[in-house]
Short mmCIF file of N, CA and C in Angstrom, two decimals:
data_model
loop_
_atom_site.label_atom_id
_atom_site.label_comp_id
_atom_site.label_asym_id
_atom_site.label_seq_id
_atom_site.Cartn_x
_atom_site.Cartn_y
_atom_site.Cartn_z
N UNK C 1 -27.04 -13.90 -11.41
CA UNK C 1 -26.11 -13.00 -10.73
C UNK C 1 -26.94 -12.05 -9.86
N UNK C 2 -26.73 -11.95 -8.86
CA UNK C 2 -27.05 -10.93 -7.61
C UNK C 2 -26.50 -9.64 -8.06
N UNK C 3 -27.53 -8.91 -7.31
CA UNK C 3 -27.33 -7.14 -8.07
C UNK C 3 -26.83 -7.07 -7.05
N UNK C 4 -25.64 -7.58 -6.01
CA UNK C 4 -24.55 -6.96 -5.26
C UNK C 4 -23.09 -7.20 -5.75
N UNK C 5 -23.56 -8.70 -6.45
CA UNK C 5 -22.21 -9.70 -7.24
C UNK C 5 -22.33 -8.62 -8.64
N UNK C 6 -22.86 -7.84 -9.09
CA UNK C 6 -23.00 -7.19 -10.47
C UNK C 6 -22.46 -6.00 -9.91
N UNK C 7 -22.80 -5.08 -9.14
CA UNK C 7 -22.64 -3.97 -8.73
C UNK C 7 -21.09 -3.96 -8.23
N UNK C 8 -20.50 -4.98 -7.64
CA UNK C 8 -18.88 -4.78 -7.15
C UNK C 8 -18.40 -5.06 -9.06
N UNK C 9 -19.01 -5.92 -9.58
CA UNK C 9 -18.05 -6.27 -10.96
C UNK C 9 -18.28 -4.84 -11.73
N UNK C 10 -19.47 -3.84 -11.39
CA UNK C 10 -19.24 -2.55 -12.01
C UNK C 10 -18.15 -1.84 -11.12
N UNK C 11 -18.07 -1.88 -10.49
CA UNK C 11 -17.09 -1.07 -9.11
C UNK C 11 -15.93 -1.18 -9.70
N UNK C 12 -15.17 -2.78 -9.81
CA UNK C 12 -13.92 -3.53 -10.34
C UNK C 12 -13.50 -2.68 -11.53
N UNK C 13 -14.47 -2.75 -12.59
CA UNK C 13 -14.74 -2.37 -14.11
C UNK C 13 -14.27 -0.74 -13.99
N UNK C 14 -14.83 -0.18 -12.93
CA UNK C 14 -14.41 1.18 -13.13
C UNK C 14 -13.14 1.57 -11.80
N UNK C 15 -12.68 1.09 -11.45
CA UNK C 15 -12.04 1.37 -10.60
C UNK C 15 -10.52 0.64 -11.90
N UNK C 16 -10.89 -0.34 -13.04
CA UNK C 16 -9.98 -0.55 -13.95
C UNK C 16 -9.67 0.67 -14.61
N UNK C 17 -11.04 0.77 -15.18
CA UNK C 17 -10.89 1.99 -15.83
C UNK C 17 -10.54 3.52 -15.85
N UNK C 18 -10.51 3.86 -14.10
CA UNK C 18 -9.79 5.22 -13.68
C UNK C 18 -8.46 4.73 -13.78
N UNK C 19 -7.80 3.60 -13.59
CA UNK C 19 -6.50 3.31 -13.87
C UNK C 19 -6.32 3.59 -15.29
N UNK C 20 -6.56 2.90 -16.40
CA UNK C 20 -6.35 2.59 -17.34
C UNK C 20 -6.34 4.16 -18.03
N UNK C 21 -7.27 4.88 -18.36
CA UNK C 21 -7.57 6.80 -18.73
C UNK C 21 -5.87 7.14 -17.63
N UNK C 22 -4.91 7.04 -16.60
CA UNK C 22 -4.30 7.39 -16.49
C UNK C 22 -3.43 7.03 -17.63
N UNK C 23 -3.21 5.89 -18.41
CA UNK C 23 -2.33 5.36 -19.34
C UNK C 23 -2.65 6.37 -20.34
N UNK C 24 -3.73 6.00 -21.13
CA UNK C 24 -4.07 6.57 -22.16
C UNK C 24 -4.27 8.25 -21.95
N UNK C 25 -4.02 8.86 -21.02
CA UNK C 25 -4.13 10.52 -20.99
C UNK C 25 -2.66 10.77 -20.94
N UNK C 26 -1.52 9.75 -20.80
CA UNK C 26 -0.41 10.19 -21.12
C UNK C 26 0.42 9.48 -22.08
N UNK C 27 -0.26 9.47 -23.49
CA UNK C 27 -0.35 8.63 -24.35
C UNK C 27 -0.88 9.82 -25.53
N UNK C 28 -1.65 10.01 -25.36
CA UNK C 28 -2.51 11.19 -26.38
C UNK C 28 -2.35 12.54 -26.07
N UNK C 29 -2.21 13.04 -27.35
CA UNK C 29 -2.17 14.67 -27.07
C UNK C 29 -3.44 15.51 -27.44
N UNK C 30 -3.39 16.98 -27.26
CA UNK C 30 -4.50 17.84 -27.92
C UNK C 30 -5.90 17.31 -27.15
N UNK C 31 -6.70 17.57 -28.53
CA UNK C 31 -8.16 17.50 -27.83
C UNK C 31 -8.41 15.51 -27.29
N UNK C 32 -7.21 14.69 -27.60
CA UNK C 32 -7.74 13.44 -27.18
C UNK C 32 -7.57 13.52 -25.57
N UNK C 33 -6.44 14.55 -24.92
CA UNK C 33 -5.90 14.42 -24.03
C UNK C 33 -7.20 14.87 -23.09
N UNK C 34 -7.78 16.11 -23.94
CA UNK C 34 -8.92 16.78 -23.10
C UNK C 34 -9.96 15.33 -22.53
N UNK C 35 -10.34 14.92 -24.23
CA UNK C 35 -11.32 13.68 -23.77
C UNK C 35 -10.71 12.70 -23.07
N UNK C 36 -9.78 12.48 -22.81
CA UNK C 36 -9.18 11.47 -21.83
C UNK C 36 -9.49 12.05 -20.28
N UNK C 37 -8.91 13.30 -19.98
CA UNK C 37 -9.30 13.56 -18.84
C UNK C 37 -10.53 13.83 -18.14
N UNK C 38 -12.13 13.96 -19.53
CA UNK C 38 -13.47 14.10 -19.19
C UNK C 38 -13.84 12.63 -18.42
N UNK C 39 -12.90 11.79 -19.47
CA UNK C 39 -13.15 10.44 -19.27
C UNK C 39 -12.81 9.81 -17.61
N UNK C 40 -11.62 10.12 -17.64
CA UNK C 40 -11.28 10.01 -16.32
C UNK C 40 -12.36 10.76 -15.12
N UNK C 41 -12.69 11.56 -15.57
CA UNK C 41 -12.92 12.54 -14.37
C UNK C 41 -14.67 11.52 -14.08
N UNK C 42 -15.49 11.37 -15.09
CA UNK C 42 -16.33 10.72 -15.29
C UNK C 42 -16.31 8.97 -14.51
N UNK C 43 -15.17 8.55 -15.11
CA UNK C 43 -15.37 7.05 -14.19
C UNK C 43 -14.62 7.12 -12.70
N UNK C 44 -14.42 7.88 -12.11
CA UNK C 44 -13.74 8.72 -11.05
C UNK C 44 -15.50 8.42 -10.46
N UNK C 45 -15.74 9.38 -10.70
CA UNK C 45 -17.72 9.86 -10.39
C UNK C 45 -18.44 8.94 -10.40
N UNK C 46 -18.52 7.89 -11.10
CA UNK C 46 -18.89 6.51 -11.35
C UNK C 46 -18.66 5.28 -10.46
N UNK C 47 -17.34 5.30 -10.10
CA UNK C 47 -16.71 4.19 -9.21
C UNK C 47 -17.19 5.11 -8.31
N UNK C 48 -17.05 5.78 -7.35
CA UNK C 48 -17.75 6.64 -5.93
C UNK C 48 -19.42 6.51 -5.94
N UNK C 49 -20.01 6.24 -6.96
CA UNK C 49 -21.43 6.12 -7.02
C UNK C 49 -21.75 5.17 -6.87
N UNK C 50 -20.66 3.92 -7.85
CA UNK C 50 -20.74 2.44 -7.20
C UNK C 50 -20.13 1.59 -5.78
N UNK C 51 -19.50 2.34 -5.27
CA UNK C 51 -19.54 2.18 -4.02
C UNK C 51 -20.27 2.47 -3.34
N UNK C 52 -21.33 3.51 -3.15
CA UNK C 52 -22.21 3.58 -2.25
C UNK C 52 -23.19 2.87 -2.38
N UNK C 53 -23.36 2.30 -3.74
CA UNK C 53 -24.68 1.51 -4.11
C UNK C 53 -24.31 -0.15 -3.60
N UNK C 54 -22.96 -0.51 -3.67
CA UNK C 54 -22.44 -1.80 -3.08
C UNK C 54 -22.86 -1.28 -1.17
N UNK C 55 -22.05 -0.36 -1.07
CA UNK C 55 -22.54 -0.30 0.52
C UNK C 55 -24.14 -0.42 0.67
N UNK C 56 -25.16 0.41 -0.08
CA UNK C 56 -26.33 0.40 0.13
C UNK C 56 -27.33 -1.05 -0.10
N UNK C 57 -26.46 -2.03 -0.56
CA UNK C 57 -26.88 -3.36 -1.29
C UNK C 57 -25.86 -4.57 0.00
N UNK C 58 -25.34 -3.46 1.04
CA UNK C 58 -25.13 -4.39 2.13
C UNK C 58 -23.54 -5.12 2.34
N UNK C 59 -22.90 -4.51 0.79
CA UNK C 59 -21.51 -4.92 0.64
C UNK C 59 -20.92 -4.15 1.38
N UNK C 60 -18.91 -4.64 1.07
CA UNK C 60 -17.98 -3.98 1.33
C UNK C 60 -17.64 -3.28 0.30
N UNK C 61 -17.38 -2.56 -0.37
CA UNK C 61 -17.05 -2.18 -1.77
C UNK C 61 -15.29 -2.42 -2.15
N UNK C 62 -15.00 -3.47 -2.93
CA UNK C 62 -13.54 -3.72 -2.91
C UNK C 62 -12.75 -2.67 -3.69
N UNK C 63 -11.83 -2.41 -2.82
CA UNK C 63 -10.14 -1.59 -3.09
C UNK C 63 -10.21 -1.86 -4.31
N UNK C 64 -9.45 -0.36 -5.12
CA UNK C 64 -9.03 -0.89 -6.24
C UNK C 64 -7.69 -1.46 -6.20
N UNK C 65 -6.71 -2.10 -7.09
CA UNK C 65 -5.87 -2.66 -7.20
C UNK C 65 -4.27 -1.94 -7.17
N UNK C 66 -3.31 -2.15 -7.16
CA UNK C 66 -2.01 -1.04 -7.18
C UNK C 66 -2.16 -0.77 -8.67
N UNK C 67 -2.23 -1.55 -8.90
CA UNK C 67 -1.85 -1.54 -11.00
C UNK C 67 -2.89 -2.63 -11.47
N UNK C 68 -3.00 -2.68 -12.48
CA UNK C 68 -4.01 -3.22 -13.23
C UNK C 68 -2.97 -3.96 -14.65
N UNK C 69 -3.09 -4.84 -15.40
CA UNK C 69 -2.51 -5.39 -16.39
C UNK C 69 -3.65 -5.04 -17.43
N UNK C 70 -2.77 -4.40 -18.22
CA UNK C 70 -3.57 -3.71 -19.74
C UNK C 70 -3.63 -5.24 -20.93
N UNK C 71 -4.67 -5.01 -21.41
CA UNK C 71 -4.95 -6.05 -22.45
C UNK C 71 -3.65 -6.11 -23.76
N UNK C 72 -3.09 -5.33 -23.62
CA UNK C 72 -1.92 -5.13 -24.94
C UNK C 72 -1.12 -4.42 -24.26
N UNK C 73 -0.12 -4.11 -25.19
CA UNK C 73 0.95 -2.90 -24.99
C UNK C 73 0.40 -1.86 -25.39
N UNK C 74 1.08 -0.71 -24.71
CA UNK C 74 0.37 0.73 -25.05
C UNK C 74 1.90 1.73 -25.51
N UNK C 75 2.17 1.86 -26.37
CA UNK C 75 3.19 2.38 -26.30
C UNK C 75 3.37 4.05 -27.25
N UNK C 76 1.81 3.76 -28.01
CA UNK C 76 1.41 5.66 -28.56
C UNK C 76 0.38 5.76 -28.43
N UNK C 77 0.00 6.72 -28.98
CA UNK C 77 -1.30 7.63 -29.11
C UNK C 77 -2.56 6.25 -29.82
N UNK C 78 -2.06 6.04 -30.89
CA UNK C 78 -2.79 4.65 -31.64
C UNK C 78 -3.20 3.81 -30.43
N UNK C 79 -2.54 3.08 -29.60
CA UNK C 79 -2.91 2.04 -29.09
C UNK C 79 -3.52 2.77 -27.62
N UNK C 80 -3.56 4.36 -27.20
CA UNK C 80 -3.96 4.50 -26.60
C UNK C 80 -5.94 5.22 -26.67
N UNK C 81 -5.77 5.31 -28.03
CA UNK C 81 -7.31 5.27 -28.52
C UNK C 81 -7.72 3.70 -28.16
N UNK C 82 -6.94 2.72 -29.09
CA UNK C 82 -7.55 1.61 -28.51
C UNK C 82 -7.51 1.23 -27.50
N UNK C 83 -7.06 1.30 -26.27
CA UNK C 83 -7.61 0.86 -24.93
C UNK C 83 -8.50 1.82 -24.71
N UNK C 84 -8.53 2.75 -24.67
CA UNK C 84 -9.32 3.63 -24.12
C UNK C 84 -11.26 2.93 -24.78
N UNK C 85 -11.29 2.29 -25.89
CA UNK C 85 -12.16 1.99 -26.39
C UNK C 85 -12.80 0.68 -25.77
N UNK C 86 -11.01 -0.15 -25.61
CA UNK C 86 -11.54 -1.48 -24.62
C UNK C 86 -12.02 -1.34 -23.45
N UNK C 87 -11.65 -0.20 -22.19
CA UNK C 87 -12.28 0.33 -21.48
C UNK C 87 -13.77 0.44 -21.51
N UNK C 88 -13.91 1.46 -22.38
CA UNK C 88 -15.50 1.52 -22.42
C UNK C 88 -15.70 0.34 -22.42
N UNK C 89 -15.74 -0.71 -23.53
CA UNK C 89 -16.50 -1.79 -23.82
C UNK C 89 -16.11 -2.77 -22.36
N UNK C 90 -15.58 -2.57 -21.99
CA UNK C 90 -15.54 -3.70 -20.39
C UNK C 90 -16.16 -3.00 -19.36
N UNK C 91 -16.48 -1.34 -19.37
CA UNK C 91 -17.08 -1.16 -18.99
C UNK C 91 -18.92 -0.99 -18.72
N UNK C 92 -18.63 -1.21 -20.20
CA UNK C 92 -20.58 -1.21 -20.69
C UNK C 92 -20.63 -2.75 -20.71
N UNK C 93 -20.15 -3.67 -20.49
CA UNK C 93 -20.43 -5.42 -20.10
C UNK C 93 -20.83 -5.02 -18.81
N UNK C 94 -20.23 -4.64 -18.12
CA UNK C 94 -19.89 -5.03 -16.11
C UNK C 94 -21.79 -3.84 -16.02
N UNK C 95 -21.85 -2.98 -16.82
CA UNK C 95 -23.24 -2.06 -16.72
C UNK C 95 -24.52 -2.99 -17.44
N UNK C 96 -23.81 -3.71 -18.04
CA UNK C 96 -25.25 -4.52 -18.69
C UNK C 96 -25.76 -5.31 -17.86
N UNK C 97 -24.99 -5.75 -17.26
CA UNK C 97 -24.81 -7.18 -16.31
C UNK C 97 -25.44 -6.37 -14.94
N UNK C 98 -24.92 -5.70 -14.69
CA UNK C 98 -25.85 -5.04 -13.62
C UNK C 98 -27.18 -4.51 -13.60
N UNK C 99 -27.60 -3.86 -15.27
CA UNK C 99 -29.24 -3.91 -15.79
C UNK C 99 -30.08 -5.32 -15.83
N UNK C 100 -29.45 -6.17 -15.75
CA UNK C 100 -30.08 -7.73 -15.95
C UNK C 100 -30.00 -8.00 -14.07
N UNK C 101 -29.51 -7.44 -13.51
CA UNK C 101 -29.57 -8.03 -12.08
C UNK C 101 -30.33 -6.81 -11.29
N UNK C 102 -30.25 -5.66 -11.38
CA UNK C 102 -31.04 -4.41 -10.65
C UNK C 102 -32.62 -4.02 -10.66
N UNK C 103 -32.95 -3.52 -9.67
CA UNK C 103 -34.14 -2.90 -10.34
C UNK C 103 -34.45 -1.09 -9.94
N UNK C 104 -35.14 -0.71 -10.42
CA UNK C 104 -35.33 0.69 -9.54
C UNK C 104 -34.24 1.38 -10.00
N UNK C 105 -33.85 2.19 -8.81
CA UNK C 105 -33.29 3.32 -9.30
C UNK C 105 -31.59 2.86 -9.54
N UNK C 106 -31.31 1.67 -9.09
CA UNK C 106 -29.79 0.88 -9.20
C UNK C 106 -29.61 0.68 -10.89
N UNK C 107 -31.23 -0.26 -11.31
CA UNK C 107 -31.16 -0.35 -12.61
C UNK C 107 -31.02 0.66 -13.71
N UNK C 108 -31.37 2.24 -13.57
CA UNK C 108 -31.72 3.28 -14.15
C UNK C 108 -30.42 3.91 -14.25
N UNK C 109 -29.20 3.56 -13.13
CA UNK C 109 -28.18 4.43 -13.37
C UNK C 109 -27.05 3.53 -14.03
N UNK C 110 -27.17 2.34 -13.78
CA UNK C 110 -26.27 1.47 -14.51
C UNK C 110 -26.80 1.40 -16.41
N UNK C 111 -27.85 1.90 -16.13
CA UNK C 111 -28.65 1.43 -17.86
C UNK C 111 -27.71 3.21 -18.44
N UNK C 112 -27.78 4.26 -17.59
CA UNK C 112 -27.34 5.24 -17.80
C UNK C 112 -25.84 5.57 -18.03
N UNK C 113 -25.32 4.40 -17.28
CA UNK C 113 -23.77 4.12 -16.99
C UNK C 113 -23.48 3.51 -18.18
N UNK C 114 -24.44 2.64 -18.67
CA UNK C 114 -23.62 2.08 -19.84
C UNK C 114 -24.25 2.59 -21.40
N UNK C 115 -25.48 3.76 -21.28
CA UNK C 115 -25.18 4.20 -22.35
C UNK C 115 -24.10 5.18 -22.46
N UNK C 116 -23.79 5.78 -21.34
CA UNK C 116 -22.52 6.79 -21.27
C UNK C 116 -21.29 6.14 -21.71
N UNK C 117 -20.63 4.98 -21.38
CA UNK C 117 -19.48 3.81 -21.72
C UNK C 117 -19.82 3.57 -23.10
N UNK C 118 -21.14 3.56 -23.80
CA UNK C 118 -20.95 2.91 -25.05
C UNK C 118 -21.07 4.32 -26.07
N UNK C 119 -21.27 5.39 -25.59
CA UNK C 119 -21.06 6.96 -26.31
C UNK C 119 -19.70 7.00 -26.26
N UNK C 120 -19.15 6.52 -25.71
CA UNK C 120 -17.26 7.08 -25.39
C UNK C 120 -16.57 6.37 -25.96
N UNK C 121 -17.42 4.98 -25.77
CA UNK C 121 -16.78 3.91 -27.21
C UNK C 121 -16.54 4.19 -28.46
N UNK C 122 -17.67 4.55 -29.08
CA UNK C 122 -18.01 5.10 -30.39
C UNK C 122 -17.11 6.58 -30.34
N UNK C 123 -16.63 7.48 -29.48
CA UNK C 123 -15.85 8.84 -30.23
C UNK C 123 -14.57 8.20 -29.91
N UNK C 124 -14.19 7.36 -29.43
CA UNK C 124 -12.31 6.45 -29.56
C UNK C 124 -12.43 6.13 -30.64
N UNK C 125 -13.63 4.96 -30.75
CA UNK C 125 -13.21 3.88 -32.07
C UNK C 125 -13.99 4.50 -33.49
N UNK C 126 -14.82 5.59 -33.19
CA UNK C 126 -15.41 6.01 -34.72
C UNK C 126 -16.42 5.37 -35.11
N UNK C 127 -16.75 3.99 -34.47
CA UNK C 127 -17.85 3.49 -34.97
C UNK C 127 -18.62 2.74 -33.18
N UNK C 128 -19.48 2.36 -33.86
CA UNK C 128 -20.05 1.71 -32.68
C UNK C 128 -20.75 0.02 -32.94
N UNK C 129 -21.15 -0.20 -32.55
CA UNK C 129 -21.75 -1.83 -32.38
C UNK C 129 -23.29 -1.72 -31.64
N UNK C 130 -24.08 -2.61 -32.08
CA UNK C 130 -25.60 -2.60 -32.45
C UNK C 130 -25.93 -2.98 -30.68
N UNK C 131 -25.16 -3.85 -30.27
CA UNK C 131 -26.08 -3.64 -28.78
C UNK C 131 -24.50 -3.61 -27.77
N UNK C 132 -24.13 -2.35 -27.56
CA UNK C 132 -23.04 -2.10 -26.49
C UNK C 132 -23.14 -2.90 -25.55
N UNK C 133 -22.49 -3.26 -24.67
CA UNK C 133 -22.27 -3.87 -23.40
C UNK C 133 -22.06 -5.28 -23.41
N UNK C 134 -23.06 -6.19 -24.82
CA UNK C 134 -23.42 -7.63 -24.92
C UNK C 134 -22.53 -8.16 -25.56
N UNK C 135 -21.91 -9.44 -25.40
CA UNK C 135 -20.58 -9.88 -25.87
C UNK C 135 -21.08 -10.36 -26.88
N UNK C 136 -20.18 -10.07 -27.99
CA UNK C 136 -20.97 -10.50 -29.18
C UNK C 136 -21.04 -12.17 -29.43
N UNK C 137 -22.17 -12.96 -29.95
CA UNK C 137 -22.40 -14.40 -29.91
C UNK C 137 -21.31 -15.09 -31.43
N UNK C 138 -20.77 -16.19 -31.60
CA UNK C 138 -20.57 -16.21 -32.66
C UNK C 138 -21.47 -17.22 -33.02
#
């Protein structure tokens, strides 16, 4: 994979994921609502960083989508912890995948991108998994 073909699939990944933190921030109340909107505000900052790095790598950086199709139904607070968790984790894949294709300073912020995605994982889901981002083998 080309660190331009990696860098739009981080773009995609977070341009899902500012969609998706809109679901789940009106889904959760109290302090989840707070961390929903850090969250948001964060892959907001993220997708704008990966666009310039697609422009700087010679791309177009693709539109995000009108709507996005959620992996489940979301219909409380419960299922909006869990997306919010699937998020991260699709987002720390699309950042791994871009550490295996980058180098320099592209590689340093995506390696940064996805320990940040796999910290946010772990305060949704309570626990975490031994190597974030990597699909697990069976």
């Amino acid at each position: 994979m080309s660190a331009l073909t990696a860098a739009q699939a981080a773009l995609a990944a977070e341009h899902a994921a500012v969609y998706g933190y809109g679901v789940v921030g009106a889904r959760v109340d109290g302090a989840r609502r707070a961390e929903a909107r850090a969250a948001h505000a964060a892959h907001r900052a993220r997708r704008d960083a990966m666009a310039r790095s697609v422009r700087d790598l010679g791309g177009a950086p693709a539109a995000s989508a009108a709507a996005y199709a959620l992996p489940f139904p979301v219909a409380d607070g419960d299922g909006a912890v869990r997306l919010a968790a699937e998020l991260e984790d699709r987002v720390a894949g699309a950042y791994a995948d871009l550490v295996r294709a980058a180098g320099g300073a592209l590689r340093r912020e995506a390696a940064a991108a996805l320990r940040e995605a796999a910290v946010r994982a772990v305060r949704w889901r309570g626990s975490g998994v031994a190597f974030p981002g990597l699909a697990e083998r069976p």
